[in-house]
Tab-separated table of C-alpha atoms in Angstrom:
chain	number	residue	atom	x	y	z
E	1	MET	CA	-50.593	25.324	-43.043
E	2	PRO	CA	-54.276	26.317	-42.748
E	3	LEU	CA	-55.176	29.271	-40.532
E	4	ARG	CA	-56.990	28.495	-37.341
E	5	PRO	CA	-60.036	30.626	-36.617
E	6	THR	CA	-59.484	33.261	-34.040
E	7	ILE	CA	-61.369	32.846	-30.776
E	8	HIS	CA	-63.083	35.947	-29.807
E	9	ARG	CA	-64.636	36.748	-26.428
E	10	HIS	CA	-67.731	37.995	-28.090
E	11	ASP	CA	-67.542	39.924	-31.443
E	12	ASP	CA	-66.306	43.004	-32.990
E	13	ALA	CA	-66.960	46.103	-31.019
E	14	GLN	CA	-65.177	49.489	-30.659
E	15	SER	CA	-63.545	50.202	-27.330
E	16	SER	CA	-65.738	52.032	-24.922
E	17	SER	CA	-66.141	52.291	-21.206
E	18	ALA	CA	-68.279	49.753	-19.405
E	19	ALA	CA	-70.647	52.633	-18.091
E	20	GLU	CA	-71.126	53.763	-21.581
E	21	ARG	CA	-72.002	50.252	-22.839
E	22	CYS	CA	-74.494	49.732	-20.098
E	23	MET	CA	-76.177	53.084	-20.682
E	24	LEU	CA	-76.428	52.342	-24.426
E	25	LEU	CA	-78.035	48.968	-23.702
E	26	ALA	CA	-80.353	50.427	-21.214
E	27	VAL	CA	-81.568	53.041	-23.817
E	28	TYR	CA	-81.790	50.293	-26.335
E	29	PHE	CA	-84.137	48.288	-24.103
E	30	LEU	CA	-86.423	51.359	-23.607
E	31	PHE	CA	-86.702	52.153	-27.350
E	32	ASN	CA	-86.886	48.534	-28.443
E	33	LEU	CA	-89.728	47.612	-25.981
E	34	GLY	CA	-91.664	50.922	-26.827
E	35	LEU	CA	-91.521	50.214	-30.583
E	36	THR	CA	-92.444	46.631	-30.253
E	37	ILE	CA	-95.584	47.446	-28.338
E	38	TYR	CA	-96.236	50.713	-30.426
E	39	ASN	CA	-95.920	48.641	-33.692
E	40	LYS	CA	-98.435	46.126	-32.537
E	41	LEU	CA	-100.934	48.732	-31.544
E	42	VAL	CA	-100.526	50.660	-34.842
E	43	MET	CA	-100.727	47.462	-36.983
E	44	ASP	CA	-103.955	46.361	-35.316
E	45	HIS	CA	-105.730	49.489	-36.735
E	46	PHE	CA	-103.441	50.315	-39.676
E	47	PRO	CA	-102.778	47.051	-41.705
E	48	PHE	CA	-100.197	48.534	-44.162
E	49	PRO	CA	-96.820	47.025	-43.068
E	50	TYR	CA	-94.860	48.582	-46.006
E	51	ILE	CA	-96.362	51.945	-45.382
E	52	VAL	CA	-95.380	51.779	-41.780
E	53	THR	CA	-91.935	50.662	-42.790
E	54	GLY	CA	-91.904	53.709	-45.213
E	55	VAL	CA	-92.806	56.006	-42.255
E	56	HIS	CA	-89.960	54.584	-40.376
E	57	ALA	CA	-87.453	55.199	-43.180
E	58	LEU	CA	-88.810	58.768	-43.896
E	59	CYS	CA	-88.460	59.694	-40.176
E	60	ALA	CA	-84.916	58.372	-40.249
E	61	SER	CA	-84.050	60.291	-43.320
E	62	CYS	CA	-85.389	63.599	-41.923
E	63	GLY	CA	-83.909	62.897	-38.514
E	64	SER	CA	-80.273	62.102	-39.798
E	65	TYR	CA	-80.463	65.072	-42.226
E	66	LEU	CA	-81.341	67.489	-39.289
E	67	PHE	CA	-78.259	65.965	-37.420
E	68	LEU	CA	-76.204	66.571	-40.506
E	69	LEU	CA	-77.305	70.176	-40.774
E	70	THR	CA	-76.408	70.782	-37.114
E	71	GLY	CA	-73.003	69.390	-37.650
E	72	VAL	CA	-73.372	66.471	-35.314
E	73	PHE	CA	-71.606	64.169	-37.910
E	74	ARG	CA	-69.861	64.488	-41.235
E	75	PRO	CA	-70.351	62.046	-44.013
E	76	VAL	CA	-67.311	60.251	-45.346
E	77	GLU	CA	-66.472	59.965	-49.050
E	78	LEU	CA	-67.335	56.618	-50.478
E	79	TYR	CA	-66.258	54.856	-53.685
E	80	ARG	CA	-68.745	53.316	-56.116
E	81	LYS	CA	-68.144	49.876	-54.781
E	82	GLU	CA	-68.872	50.899	-51.186
E	83	GLN	CA	-72.012	52.770	-52.421
E	84	LEU	CA	-73.166	49.615	-53.873
E	85	VAL	CA	-72.715	47.715	-50.682
E	86	LEU	CA	-74.864	50.440	-48.914
E	87	LEU	CA	-77.514	49.971	-51.564
E	88	LEU	CA	-77.630	46.259	-50.971
E	89	PHE	CA	-77.689	46.783	-47.150
E	90	SER	CA	-80.674	49.180	-47.670
E	91	PHE	CA	-82.587	46.338	-49.443
E	92	LEU	CA	-81.773	43.970	-46.302
E	93	TYR	CA	-82.830	46.807	-43.914
E	94	THR	CA	-86.131	47.467	-45.750
E	95	ILE	CA	-87.032	43.711	-46.223
E	96	ASN	CA	-86.165	42.945	-42.586
E	97	ILE	CA	-88.501	45.552	-41.138
E	98	ALA	CA	-91.320	44.740	-43.566
E	99	VAL	CA	-91.151	41.072	-42.824
E	100	SER	CA	-91.238	41.625	-39.036
E	101	ASN	CA	-94.180	43.947	-39.428
E	102	ILE	CA	-95.943	41.461	-41.655
E	103	SER	CA	-95.291	38.507	-39.411
E	104	LEU	CA	-96.834	40.525	-36.433
E	105	ASN	CA	-100.123	40.256	-38.311
E	106	ASN	CA	-99.883	36.466	-38.703
E	107	VAL	CA	-98.725	35.302	-35.265
E	108	THR	CA	-99.401	36.353	-31.636
E	109	VAL	CA	-96.859	38.575	-29.779
E	110	PRO	CA	-95.630	35.698	-27.480
E	111	LEU	CA	-94.911	33.402	-30.390
E	112	HIS	CA	-93.169	36.226	-32.217
E	113	GLN	CA	-91.015	36.752	-29.285
E	114	VAL	CA	-90.207	33.093	-28.957
E	115	VAL	CA	-89.126	32.796	-32.689
E	116	ARG	CA	-87.141	36.005	-32.530
E	117	ALA	CA	-85.285	34.761	-29.442
E	118	ILE	CA	-83.170	32.467	-31.602
E	119	THR	CA	-81.441	35.493	-33.308
E	120	PRO	CA	-78.240	35.038	-31.249
E	121	LEU	CA	-78.044	31.446	-32.619
E	122	PHE	CA	-78.342	32.857	-36.186
E	123	THR	CA	-75.851	35.636	-35.393
E	124	ILE	CA	-73.199	33.200	-34.125
E	125	LEU	CA	-73.762	30.981	-37.114
E	126	ILE	CA	-73.178	33.869	-39.549
E	127	PHE	CA	-69.968	34.961	-37.683
E	128	VAL	CA	-68.527	31.450	-37.590
E	129	LEU	CA	-69.377	30.524	-41.337
E	130	ALA	CA	-68.978	33.812	-42.982
E	131	PHE	CA	-66.141	35.454	-40.885
E	132	ARG	CA	-64.273	32.350	-39.622
E	133	LYS	CA	-64.895	33.409	-35.962
E	134	SER	CA	-65.037	31.193	-33.012
E	135	TYR	CA	-66.133	31.957	-29.442
E	136	SER	CA	-65.316	30.530	-26.147
E	137	PHE	CA	-67.177	27.381	-24.915
E	138	MET	CA	-69.057	29.249	-22.242
E	139	THR	CA	-70.354	31.771	-24.706
E	140	TYR	CA	-71.954	28.996	-26.735
E	141	VAL	CA	-73.327	27.471	-23.496
E	142	SER	CA	-74.788	30.888	-22.401
E	143	VAL	CA	-77.041	31.069	-25.525
E	144	ILE	CA	-78.762	27.737	-24.662
E	145	PRO	CA	-80.598	29.016	-21.502
E	146	LEU	CA	-81.077	32.395	-22.998
E	147	VAL	CA	-82.996	31.126	-25.915
E	148	ALA	CA	-84.913	28.454	-23.973
E	149	GLY	CA	-85.746	30.931	-21.133
E	150	VAL	CA	-87.517	33.289	-23.516
E	151	GLY	CA	-89.612	30.425	-24.816
E	152	LEU	CA	-90.659	29.362	-21.359
E	153	ALA	CA	-91.069	32.947	-20.059
E	154	THR	CA	-93.539	33.930	-22.837
E	155	TYR	CA	-95.376	30.497	-22.920
E	156	GLY	CA	-98.955	31.249	-23.201
E	157	ASP	CA	-101.119	32.497	-26.054
E	158	TYR	CA	-99.730	30.830	-29.147
E	159	TYR	CA	-101.488	31.271	-32.443
E	160	VAL	CA	-99.693	30.715	-35.702
E	161	THR	CA	-100.224	29.647	-39.260
E	162	THR	CA	-97.582	27.876	-41.294
E	163	PHE	CA	-97.022	31.062	-43.384
E	164	GLY	CA	-96.791	33.257	-40.252
E	165	PHE	CA	-94.229	30.883	-38.590
E	166	LEU	CA	-91.977	30.706	-41.694
E	167	LEU	CA	-92.409	34.511	-42.201
E	168	THR	CA	-91.264	34.998	-38.568
E	169	LEU	CA	-88.382	32.594	-38.902
E	170	LEU	CA	-87.261	34.432	-42.047
E	171	GLY	CA	-87.520	37.704	-40.239
E	172	THR	CA	-85.451	36.504	-37.416
E	173	PHE	CA	-82.721	35.387	-39.744
E	174	LEU	CA	-82.831	38.568	-41.679
E	175	ALA	CA	-82.583	40.494	-38.395
E	176	ALA	CA	-79.245	38.466	-37.540
E	177	VAL	CA	-77.862	39.154	-41.000
E	178	LYS	CA	-78.819	42.977	-40.664
E	179	THR	CA	-77.166	43.137	-37.207
E	180	VAL	CA	-73.942	41.470	-38.449
E	181	MET	CA	-73.719	43.537	-41.599
E	182	THR	CA	-74.450	46.729	-39.580
E	183	ASN	CA	-71.549	45.769	-37.317
E	184	ARG	CA	-69.215	45.251	-40.314
E	185	LEU	CA	-70.114	48.616	-41.720
E	186	LEU	CA	-69.605	50.496	-38.367
E	187	THR	CA	-66.493	48.707	-37.153
E	188	GLY	CA	-64.889	47.281	-40.314
E	189	ARG	CA	-62.747	49.124	-42.945
E	190	LEU	CA	-65.347	51.871	-43.492
E	191	LYS	CA	-66.044	52.648	-39.773
E	192	LEU	CA	-69.025	54.807	-40.616
E	193	ASP	CA	-70.671	56.922	-38.055
E	194	PRO	CA	-74.131	55.521	-37.040
E	195	LEU	CA	-75.885	58.666	-38.174
E	196	ASP	CA	-73.854	58.508	-41.374
E	197	LEU	CA	-74.933	55.013	-42.175
E	198	LEU	CA	-78.621	55.982	-41.328
E	199	PHE	CA	-78.377	59.055	-43.488
E	200	ARG	CA	-77.259	57.168	-46.531
E	201	MET	CA	-79.460	54.203	-46.105
E	202	SER	CA	-82.875	55.562	-45.121
E	203	PRO	CA	-83.878	57.456	-48.265
E	204	LEU	CA	-83.013	54.285	-50.297
E	205	ALA	CA	-85.094	52.298	-47.933
E	206	PHE	CA	-88.014	54.798	-48.296
E	207	MET	CA	-88.029	54.565	-51.926
E	208	GLN	CA	-87.846	50.738	-51.909
E	209	THR	CA	-90.942	50.561	-49.564
E	210	LEU	CA	-92.992	52.680	-51.919
E	211	ILE	CA	-92.127	50.443	-54.845
E	212	TYR	CA	-92.958	47.241	-52.705
E	213	ALA	CA	-96.156	48.801	-51.552
E	214	SER	CA	-97.061	49.668	-55.214
E	215	LEU	CA	-96.323	46.171	-56.509
E	216	THR	CA	-98.288	44.397	-53.733
E	217	GLY	CA	-101.306	46.802	-54.177
E	218	GLU	CA	-100.852	48.113	-50.664
E	219	LEU	CA	-100.328	51.611	-51.972
E	220	SER	CA	-103.595	51.586	-53.726
E	221	ARG	CA	-105.417	50.286	-50.704
E	222	PHE	CA	-103.690	52.883	-48.524
E	223	SER	CA	-104.877	55.710	-50.916
E	224	ASP	CA	-108.406	54.614	-50.452
E	225	TYR	CA	-107.870	54.335	-46.634
E	226	ALA	CA	-106.264	57.898	-46.568
E	227	ARG	CA	-109.451	59.422	-48.225
E	228	THR	CA	-111.939	57.790	-45.938
E	229	GLY	CA	-110.321	56.376	-42.774
E	230	MET	CA	-107.268	58.382	-42.009
E	231	THR	CA	-107.778	60.512	-38.824
E	232	ARG	CA	-105.584	63.052	-37.103
E	233	THR	CA	-105.090	60.538	-34.190
E	234	MET	CA	-103.911	57.875	-36.653
E	235	PHE	CA	-101.616	60.421	-38.350
E	236	ALA	CA	-100.160	61.455	-35.022
E	237	SER	CA	-99.799	57.754	-34.049
E	238	LEU	CA	-97.909	56.994	-37.233
E	239	LEU	CA	-95.603	60.045	-36.766
E	240	GLY	CA	-94.922	59.097	-33.160
E	241	ASN	CA	-94.233	55.599	-34.387
E	242	GLY	CA	-91.636	56.744	-36.975
E	243	ILE	CA	-89.977	59.141	-34.240
E	244	ILE	CA	-89.448	56.080	-31.912
E	245	ALA	CA	-88.140	54.049	-34.794
E	246	PHE	CA	-85.703	56.656	-35.640
E	247	GLY	CA	-84.527	56.905	-32.058
E	248	LEU	CA	-84.199	53.015	-32.045
E	249	ASN	CA	-82.157	52.940	-35.187
E	250	VAL	CA	-79.739	55.561	-33.727
E	251	VAL	CA	-79.304	53.780	-30.452
E	252	SER	CA	-79.210	50.369	-32.047
E	253	PHE	CA	-76.517	51.369	-34.617
E	254	THR	CA	-74.510	53.026	-31.723
E	255	ALA	CA	-74.858	50.000	-29.323
E	256	ASN	CA	-73.932	47.740	-32.197
E	257	GLN	CA	-70.732	49.717	-32.827
E	258	LYS	CA	-69.750	50.002	-29.186
E	259	CYS	CA	-70.809	46.731	-27.811
E	260	GLY	CA	-70.998	44.285	-30.768
E	261	ALA	CA	-73.566	42.497	-32.834
E	262	LEU	CA	-73.827	39.273	-30.764
E	263	THR	CA	-74.154	41.476	-27.557
E	264	LEU	CA	-76.880	43.371	-29.024
E	265	THR	CA	-78.985	40.199	-29.911
E	266	VAL	CA	-78.429	38.865	-26.353
E	267	ALA	CA	-79.627	42.152	-24.884
E	268	ALA	CA	-82.751	41.944	-27.028
E	269	ASN	CA	-83.460	38.506	-25.434
E	270	ILE	CA	-82.972	39.902	-21.991
E	271	LYS	CA	-85.413	42.672	-22.932
E	272	GLN	CA	-87.966	40.175	-23.714
E	273	VAL	CA	-87.911	38.401	-20.422
E	274	LEU	CA	-87.695	41.628	-18.421
E	275	THR	CA	-90.792	42.784	-20.335
E	276	VAL	CA	-92.637	39.630	-19.369
E	277	ALA	CA	-91.484	40.045	-15.627
E	278	LEU	CA	-92.599	43.704	-15.560
E	279	SER	CA	-95.987	42.869	-17.138
E	280	PHE	CA	-96.619	40.389	-14.265
E	281	MET	CA	-95.891	43.044	-11.660
E	282	ILE	CA	-97.447	46.048	-13.359
E	283	PHE	CA	-100.675	44.397	-14.589
E	284	ASP	CA	-101.004	42.017	-11.573
E	285	LEU	CA	-100.952	38.968	-13.934
E	286	LYS	CA	-100.535	35.476	-12.665
E	287	ALA	CA	-97.137	34.046	-13.545
E	288	THR	CA	-97.075	30.261	-14.051
E	289	PHE	CA	-94.238	28.078	-12.751
E	290	THR	CA	-93.049	27.769	-16.362
E	291	ASN	CA	-92.907	31.444	-16.820
E	292	VAL	CA	-90.789	31.960	-13.671
E	293	ILE	CA	-88.361	29.216	-14.568
E	294	GLY	CA	-88.095	30.687	-18.096
E	295	ILE	CA	-87.235	34.137	-16.626
E	296	ILE	CA	-84.606	32.759	-14.371
E	297	LEU	CA	-83.133	30.664	-17.183
E	298	ALA	CA	-82.885	33.576	-19.568
E	299	LEU	CA	-81.366	35.941	-16.943
E	300	ALA	CA	-78.881	33.213	-16.041
E	301	GLY	CA	-77.866	32.806	-19.618
E	302	GLY	CA	-77.392	36.561	-19.969
E	303	ALA	CA	-75.362	36.685	-16.763
E	304	ILE	CA	-73.076	33.839	-18.059
E	305	TYR	CA	-72.600	35.756	-21.271
E	306	ALA	CA	-71.737	39.062	-19.601
E	307	TYR	CA	-69.332	37.308	-17.163
E	308	GLU	CA	-67.585	35.378	-19.997
């Protein structure tokens, strides 16, 4: 008799209090928003996506090593097969960040947000097809206004090339895969500490970015830039970018472990529409009727998901 897929309320997550989950998601909002804006500003003046990715990985390596030295976490012993899994995960981690950074150079931020908004759909698809999971009907329903709402809320300055769109779509799929695999490493059989996972994966990701940068000729162009165009301000900007990226990685991994992969992607969508809403208020921008409907739809989808 074939086994029926188990219906999960949302997805794998370690037990934690509601207050702790809300705090984690709030901090995740702040770091995610800050890094998105910071990345765009840096990439406008520093067109080296692999190098930026390398800075992220290097800061994560140094930061997690400092936490190891201070005894915040203890690395678990892994067998060769498990080390291979982490190596493959590091490839996914590196490519995901690099593709996202490259796509930001080929599309506008509003369009980038719209395409990235379908990450929950990819996440559900991966869980259903790869792990034979199923969700309640209302969970599926909640994703529809959540995704559509982001599209309407960010409707505006759309510029895209075919290459840029396909690259952004690929980055969205890779982001979903990375989020799911992170969840499995943190809550599955290994149950790695978020800092332990970052400590093992970041040095591998850093070396990979250098290889990618060399193969694409970016490392050579960066060398020329470093001799003639690198300023102290740009160096400080890159360092700050890397520190924020490290903070986001720690918070993101921890939230993934405590709240679940799908919840994290839903939270990312809510972050996008809240960002749009705040920008209208802070910068006194004129919101269209379409934008307002989008914000309401997305928040309603998030509320349905949270209630369910």
